[in-house]
Amino acid sequence: MKSFSSLLHVIVLFYLCLKTEGQLRADYYASSCPNLSNVVRREVFKALQNEMRMGGSLLRLHFHDCFVNGCDASILLDGSDSEKLALPNLNSARGFDVIDSIKAAVENECNGTVSCADILAITARDSVLLSGGRPWTVLLGRRDGLVANQSGANNGLPSPFNSLDVIIAKFAAVGLDTTDVVTLSGGHTIGRARCTLFSNRLFNFSGGGAADPTLDSSLASELQSLCPQNGDGNVTTALDQNSTDYFDNHYFNNLINNKGVLSSDQLLFSDDAAATNSMRTLVQSYASNSNLFFSQFASSMVKMGNISPLTGVKGEVRKNCRVVNSS
Ligand code: HEM
Ligand SMILES: *[C@@H]1O[C@H](CO)[C@@H](O)[C@H](O)[C@H]1NC(C)=O
Ligand SMILES: *[C@@H]1O[C@H](CO)[C@@H](O)[C@H](O)[C@H]1NC(C)=O
Ligand SMILES: *[C@@H]1O[C@H](CO)[C@@H](O)[C@H](O)[C@H]1NC(C)=O
Ligand SMILES: *[C@@H]1O[C@H](CO)[C@@H](O)[C@H](O)[C@H]1NC(C)=O
Ligand SMILES: *[C@@H]1O[C@H](CO)[C@@H](O)[C@H](O)[C@H]1NC(C)=O
Ligand SMILES: *[C@@H]1O[C@H](CO)[C@@H](O)[C@H](O)[C@H]1NC(C)=O
């Protein structure tokens, strides 16, 4: 009887393990690194004190990580197949040195315990919070991938020149729906974009001789002076011209007023497809109800953070976020 009950015990434990295998959880580091969230929060605070834009840059790193081979910190790897060299990231993705500092502080707190992929997820949440947004509970337990995937980054990450249908398809490929497309695009309430990524909207748009008709004319002339033809394509402007470094719902007000900077922003409101699949209605709801935006942003970030995590024995906890341990 005693051995039967201990056998039962083993079976129950086995199924509990199977059930939690592959699942992220909020308390993953509760005993192995109890002060993790304070350490990361302090480091992100320092980075934003130095430069507010860094909040946007760090949020974007988690997004660009998750869309390529899942949230496995593949974006942080250096080397010839580095995702940093892929078109959407080259001269664009930033904050890698800040991630190195955060990782160093975390290693100092609990050496060899916390993955770089989890650091990216916590850092994204803290960047939003410290930019004025609302926090969410970050699920943890991701392990770091062993390879980067440059072609995966080139093919999988959305481009500002993509049609709305293509953007929707790229989100669908990683399990995200049209609500997630609209909501997560709200990340563009902070951060900046380079002229080269929207200047096609400013002059002779689609060969029509004028600027993009879905771009407000006064914003168009401001951007024309900032980004003259044959000028420096690396000059940047705020993605949210209203409250640049502040995480709020003004991005959606901008779209209603034809003040989206990227074509891919304005399409969420102006494209015919946005009307037929209720994306336009969602933009309007977020513009008039920031609580609705904040709560759905939290859910969509958790959903994005759940894209194909490596758990259990897959992957590793990298010592240096830029290289795999074996090398
Ligand atoms: C819907 C498809 C998306 C497209 C086409 C897109 C495209 C872009 C582009 C072209 C830039 C400017 C890059 C540069 O100037 O080099 C940018 C910046 C940014 N993106 Fe997106 N993005 C998308 C979705 C997202 C999502 C889902 C998030 C996060 C939740 C996000 C967060 C950001 C942030 C914060 C910046 C500013 C980064 C900085 O200032 O360093 N984007 N995005
Ligand atoms: C946790 O980290 C914070 C921020 O670095 C620090 O102020 C605090 O003393 C730490 N607490 C413990 C128990 O180590
Ligand atoms: C972490 O431990 C390794 C060896 O176990 C050591 O080489 C490294 O210096 C330690 N890092 C920190 C930040 O303490
Ligand atoms: C790279 O990403 C593509 C998806 O775009 C995937 O099919 C491929 O298996 C990935 N390669 C590696 C080495 O992970
Ligand atoms: C605009 O582009 C069209 C098509 O490429 C071209 O025929 C036209 O000359 C251009 N107009 C101007 C003002 O550059
Ligand atoms: C932006 O700057 C980088 C690095 O200095 C340079 O290689 C690139 O050609 C520039 N891009 C544009 C569009 O001017
Ligand atoms: C910013 O947005 C708010 C709310 O939509 C609006 O009242 C205000 O006029 C806008 N300010 C600018 C400079 O666009």
PDB file of N, CA, C and O in Angstrom, residues 52-88:
ATOM      1  N   MET A  52      16.240  59.259 -22.818  1.00  0.00           N
ATOM      2  CA  MET A  52      14.855  58.751 -22.771  1.00  0.00           C
ATOM      3  C   MET A  52      14.538  57.844 -23.963  1.00  0.00           C
ATOM      4  O   MET A  52      13.776  56.898 -23.851  1.00  0.00           O
ATOM      5  N   ARG A  53      15.109  58.137 -25.117  1.00  0.00           N
ATOM      6  CA  ARG A  53      14.798  57.325 -26.300  1.00  0.00           C
ATOM      7  C   ARG A  53      15.115  55.850 -26.094  1.00  0.00           C
ATOM      8  O   ARG A  53      14.530  54.977 -26.749  1.00  0.00           O
ATOM      9  N   MET A  54      16.054  55.562 -25.184  1.00  0.00           N
ATOM     10  CA  MET A  54      16.480  54.179 -24.983  1.00  0.00           C
ATOM     11  C   MET A  54      15.291  53.276 -24.604  1.00  0.00           C
ATOM     12  O   MET A  54      15.288  52.078 -24.881  1.00  0.00           O
ATOM     13  N   GLY A  55      14.272  53.847 -23.958  1.00  0.00           N
ATOM     14  CA  GLY A  55      13.077  53.059 -23.625  1.00  0.00           C
ATOM     15  C   GLY A  55      12.490  52.427 -24.875  1.00  0.00           C
ATOM     16  O   GLY A  55      12.157  51.231 -24.894  1.00  0.00           O
ATOM     17  N   GLY A  56      12.359  53.224 -25.934  1.00  0.00           N
ATOM     18  CA  GLY A  56      11.843  52.698 -27.194  1.00  0.00           C
ATOM     19  C   GLY A  56      12.778  51.676 -27.807  1.00  0.00           C
ATOM     20  O   GLY A  56      12.359  50.623 -28.285  1.00  0.00           O
ATOM     21  N   SER A  57      14.064  51.983 -27.767  1.00  0.00           N
ATOM     22  CA  SER A  57      15.041  51.079 -28.388  1.00  0.00           C
ATOM     23  C   SER A  57      15.022  49.707 -27.716  1.00  0.00           C
ATOM     24  O   SER A  57      15.112  48.671 -28.379  1.00  0.00           O
ATOM     25  N   LEU A  58      14.878  49.697 -26.388  1.00  0.00           N
ATOM     26  CA  LEU A  58      14.879  48.429 -25.640  1.00  0.00           C
ATOM     27  C   LEU A  58      13.578  47.657 -25.853  1.00  0.00           C
ATOM     28  O   LEU A  58      13.583  46.424 -25.978  1.00  0.00           O
ATOM     29  N   LEU A  59      12.461  48.376 -25.925  1.00  0.00           N
ATOM     30  CA  LEU A  59      11.182  47.710 -26.219  1.00  0.00           C
ATOM     31  C   LEU A  59      11.266  47.018 -27.572  1.00  0.00           C
ATOM     32  O   LEU A  59      10.848  45.864 -27.745  1.00  0.00           O
ATOM     33  N   ARG A  60      11.845  47.715 -28.546  1.00  0.00           N
ATOM     34  CA  ARG A  60      11.927  47.168 -29.899  1.00  0.00           C
ATOM     35  C   ARG A  60      12.827  45.939 -29.962  1.00  0.00           C
ATOM     36  O   ARG A  60      12.574  45.011 -30.747  1.00  0.00           O
ATOM     37  N   LEU A  61      13.871  45.876 -29.131  1.00  0.00           N
ATOM     38  CA  LEU A  61      14.760  44.706 -29.149  1.00  0.00           C
ATOM     39  C   LEU A  61      14.000  43.425 -28.798  1.00  0.00           C
ATOM     40  O   LEU A  61      14.221  42.370 -29.401  1.00  0.00           O
ATOM     41  N   HIS A  62      13.107  43.510 -27.816  1.00  0.00           N
ATOM     42  CA  HIS A  62      12.328  42.323 -27.428  1.00  0.00           C
ATOM     43  C   HIS A  62      11.431  41.890 -28.596  1.00  0.00           C
ATOM     44  O   HIS A  62      11.344  40.697 -28.917  1.00  0.00           O
ATOM     45  N   PHE A  63      10.788  42.848 -29.249  1.00  0.00           N
ATOM     46  CA  PHE A  63       9.952  42.562 -30.422  1.00  0.00           C
ATOM     47  C   PHE A  63      10.790  41.913 -31.527  1.00  0.00           C
ATOM     48  O   PHE A  63      10.425  40.848 -32.059  1.00  0.00           O
ATOM     49  N   HIS A  64      11.920  42.499 -31.857  1.00  0.00           N
ATOM     50  CA  HIS A  64      12.748  41.947 -32.939  1.00  0.00           C
ATOM     51  C   HIS A  64      13.388  40.623 -32.555  1.00  0.00           C
ATOM     52  O   HIS A  64      13.747  39.827 -33.425  1.00  0.00           O
ATOM     53  N   ASP A  65      13.530  40.368 -31.257  1.00  0.00           N
ATOM     54  CA  ASP A  65      13.983  39.049 -30.819  1.00  0.00           C
ATOM     55  C   ASP A  65      12.879  38.020 -31.035  1.00  0.00           C
ATOM     56  O   ASP A  65      13.098  36.975 -31.655  1.00  0.00           O
ATOM     57  N   CYS A  66      11.689  38.324 -30.535  1.00  0.00           N
ATOM     58  CA  CYS A  66      10.605  37.327 -30.511  1.00  0.00           C
ATOM     59  C   CYS A  66      10.145  36.904 -31.899  1.00  0.00           C
ATOM     60  O   CYS A  66       9.711  35.768 -32.092  1.00  0.00           O
ATOM     61  N   PHE A  67      10.225  37.812 -32.877  1.00  0.00           N
ATOM     62  CA  PHE A  67       9.737  37.479 -34.221  1.00  0.00           C
ATOM     63  C   PHE A  67      10.699  36.570 -34.998  1.00  0.00           C
ATOM     64  O   PHE A  67      10.346  36.073 -36.063  1.00  0.00           O
ATOM     65  N   VAL A  68      11.902  36.370 -34.478  1.00  0.00           N
ATOM     66  CA  VAL A  68      12.902  35.571 -35.203  1.00  0.00           C
ATOM     67  C   VAL A  68      13.341  34.407 -34.311  1.00  0.00           C
ATOM     68  O   VAL A  68      13.980  34.613 -33.281  1.00  0.00           O
ATOM     69  N   ASN A  69      12.954  33.184 -34.683  1.00  0.00           N
ATOM     70  CA  ASN A  69      13.261  31.984 -33.878  1.00  0.00           C
ATOM     71  C   ASN A  69      12.673  32.052 -32.467  1.00  0.00           C
ATOM     72  O   ASN A  69      13.189  31.399 -31.561  1.00  0.00           O
ATOM     73  N   GLY A  70      11.635  32.823 -32.260  1.00  0.00           N
ATOM     74  CA  GLY A  70      11.033  32.946 -30.932  1.00  0.00           C
ATOM     75  C   GLY A  70      11.866  33.835 -30.016  1.00  0.00           C
ATOM     76  O   GLY A  70      12.939  34.323 -30.396  1.00  0.00           O
ATOM     77  N   CYS A  71      11.361  34.033 -28.794  1.00  0.00           N
ATOM     78  CA  CYS A  71      12.039  34.930 -27.824  1.00  0.00           C
ATOM     79  C   CYS A  71      13.205  34.191 -27.186  1.00  0.00           C
ATOM     80  O   CYS A  71      13.087  33.624 -26.093  1.00  0.00           O
ATOM     81  N   ASP A  72      14.347  34.161 -27.889  1.00  0.00           N
ATOM     82  CA  ASP A  72      15.483  33.339 -27.455  1.00  0.00           C
ATOM     83  C   ASP A  72      16.785  34.128 -27.422  1.00  0.00           C
ATOM     84  O   ASP A  72      17.869  33.537 -27.416  1.00  0.00           O
ATOM     85  N   ALA A  73      16.673  35.478 -27.457  1.00  0.00           N
ATOM     86  CA  ALA A  73      17.850  36.352 -27.441  1.00  0.00           C
ATOM     87  C   ALA A  73      18.760  36.138 -28.652  1.00  0.00           C
ATOM     88  O   ALA A  73      19.930  36.525 -28.620  1.00  0.00           O
ATOM     89  N   SER A  74      18.220  35.554 -29.729  1.00  0.00           N
ATOM     90  CA  SER A  74      19.044  35.368 -30.935  1.00  0.00           C
ATOM     91  C   SER A  74      19.499  36.717 -31.494  1.00  0.00           C
ATOM     92  O   SER A  74      20.568  36.811 -32.093  1.00  0.00           O
ATOM     93  N   ILE A  75      18.724  37.764 -31.264  1.00  0.00           N
ATOM     94  CA  ILE A  75      19.094  39.092 -31.801  1.00  0.00           C
ATOM     95  C   ILE A  75      20.380  39.630 -31.167  1.00  0.00           C
ATOM     96  O   ILE A  75      21.032  40.504 -31.720  1.00  0.00           O
ATOM     97  N   LEU A  76      20.734  39.097 -29.997  1.00  0.00           N
ATOM     98  CA  LEU A  76      21.901  39.649 -29.292  1.00  0.00           C
ATOM     99  C   LEU A  76      23.222  39.041 -29.749  1.00  0.00           C
ATOM    100  O   LEU A  76      24.293  39.551 -29.427  1.00  0.00           O
ATOM    101  N   LEU A  77      23.147  37.937 -30.504  1.00  0.00           N
ATOM    102  CA  LEU A  77      24.378  37.242 -30.898  1.00  0.00           C
ATOM    103  C   LEU A  77      25.152  38.025 -31.953  1.00  0.00           C
ATOM    104  O   LEU A  77      24.570  38.520 -32.924  1.00  0.00           O
ATOM    105  N   ASP A  78      26.462  38.142 -31.748  1.00  0.00           N
ATOM    106  CA  ASP A  78      27.351  38.727 -32.751  1.00  0.00           C
ATOM    107  C   ASP A  78      27.781  37.610 -33.714  1.00  0.00           C
ATOM    108  O   ASP A  78      27.508  36.441 -33.478  1.00  0.00           O
ATOM    109  N   GLY A  79      28.476  37.999 -34.782  1.00  0.00           N
ATOM    110  CA  GLY A  79      29.002  36.983 -35.693  1.00  0.00           C
ATOM    111  C   GLY A  79      28.476  37.166 -37.096  1.00  0.00           C
ATOM    112  O   GLY A  79      27.690  38.079 -37.365  1.00  0.00           O
ATOM    113  N   SER A  80      28.905  36.264 -37.998  1.00  0.00           N
ATOM    114  CA  SER A  80      28.621  36.484 -39.418  1.00  0.00           C
ATOM    115  C   SER A  80      27.143  36.301 -39.744  1.00  0.00           C
ATOM    116  O   SER A  80      26.634  36.926 -40.672  1.00  0.00           O
ATOM    117  N   ASP A  81      26.424  35.443 -39.010  1.00  0.00           N
ATOM    118  CA  ASP A  81      24.986  35.287 -39.281  1.00  0.00           C
ATOM    119  C   ASP A  81      24.154  36.176 -38.350  1.00  0.00           C
ATOM    120  O   ASP A  81      22.956  35.966 -38.188  1.00  0.00           O
ATOM    121  N   SER A  82      24.809  37.178 -37.745  1.00  0.00           N
ATOM    122  CA  SER A  82      24.117  38.015 -36.764  1.00  0.00           C
ATOM    123  C   SER A  82      22.861  38.663 -37.345  1.00  0.00           C
ATOM    124  O   SER A  82      22.867  39.185 -38.462  1.00  0.00           O
ATOM    125  N   GLU A  83      21.804  38.648 -36.549  1.00  0.00           N
ATOM    126  CA  GLU A  83      20.568  39.342 -36.935  1.00  0.00           C
ATOM    127  C   GLU A  83      20.760  40.852 -36.918  1.00  0.00           C
ATOM    128  O   GLU A  83      19.985  41.595 -37.519  1.00  0.00           O
ATOM    129  N   LYS A  84      21.811  41.295 -36.237  1.00  0.00           N
ATOM    130  CA  LYS A  84      22.094  42.740 -36.193  1.00  0.00           C
ATOM    131  C   LYS A  84      22.413  43.271 -37.581  1.00  0.00           C
ATOM    132  O   LYS A  84      22.288  44.462 -37.836  1.00  0.00           O
ATOM    133  N   LEU A  85      22.871  42.364 -38.488  1.00  0.00           N
ATOM    134  CA  LEU A  85      23.245  42.775 -39.841  1.00  0.00           C
ATOM    135  C   LEU A  85      22.067  42.666 -40.808  1.00  0.00           C
ATOM    136  O   LEU A  85      22.189  43.046 -41.977  1.00  0.00           O
ATOM    137  N   ALA A  86      20.939  42.147 -40.354  1.00  0.00           N
ATOM    138  CA  ALA A  86      19.762  42.046 -41.229  1.00  0.00           C
ATOM    139  C   ALA A  86      19.196  43.448 -41.473  1.00  0.00           C
ATOM    140  O   ALA A  86      19.329  44.335 -40.624  1.00  0.00           O
ATOM    141  N   LEU A  87      18.571  43.625 -42.629  1.00  0.00           N
ATOM    142  CA  LEU A  87      18.110  44.945 -43.055  1.00  0.00           C
ATOM    143  C   LEU A  87      17.265  45.679 -42.002  1.00  0.00           C
ATOM    144  O   LEU A  87      17.486  46.874 -41.771  1.00  0.00           O
ATOM    145  N   PRO A  88      16.308  45.016 -41.344  1.00  0.00           N
ATOM    146  CA  PRO A  88      15.485  45.760 -40.374  1.00  0.00           C
ATOM    147  C   PRO A  88      16.270  46.218 -39.135  1.00  0.00           C
ATOM    148  O   PRO A  88      15.783  47.078 -38.395  1.00  0.00           O
TER     149      PRO A  88
END
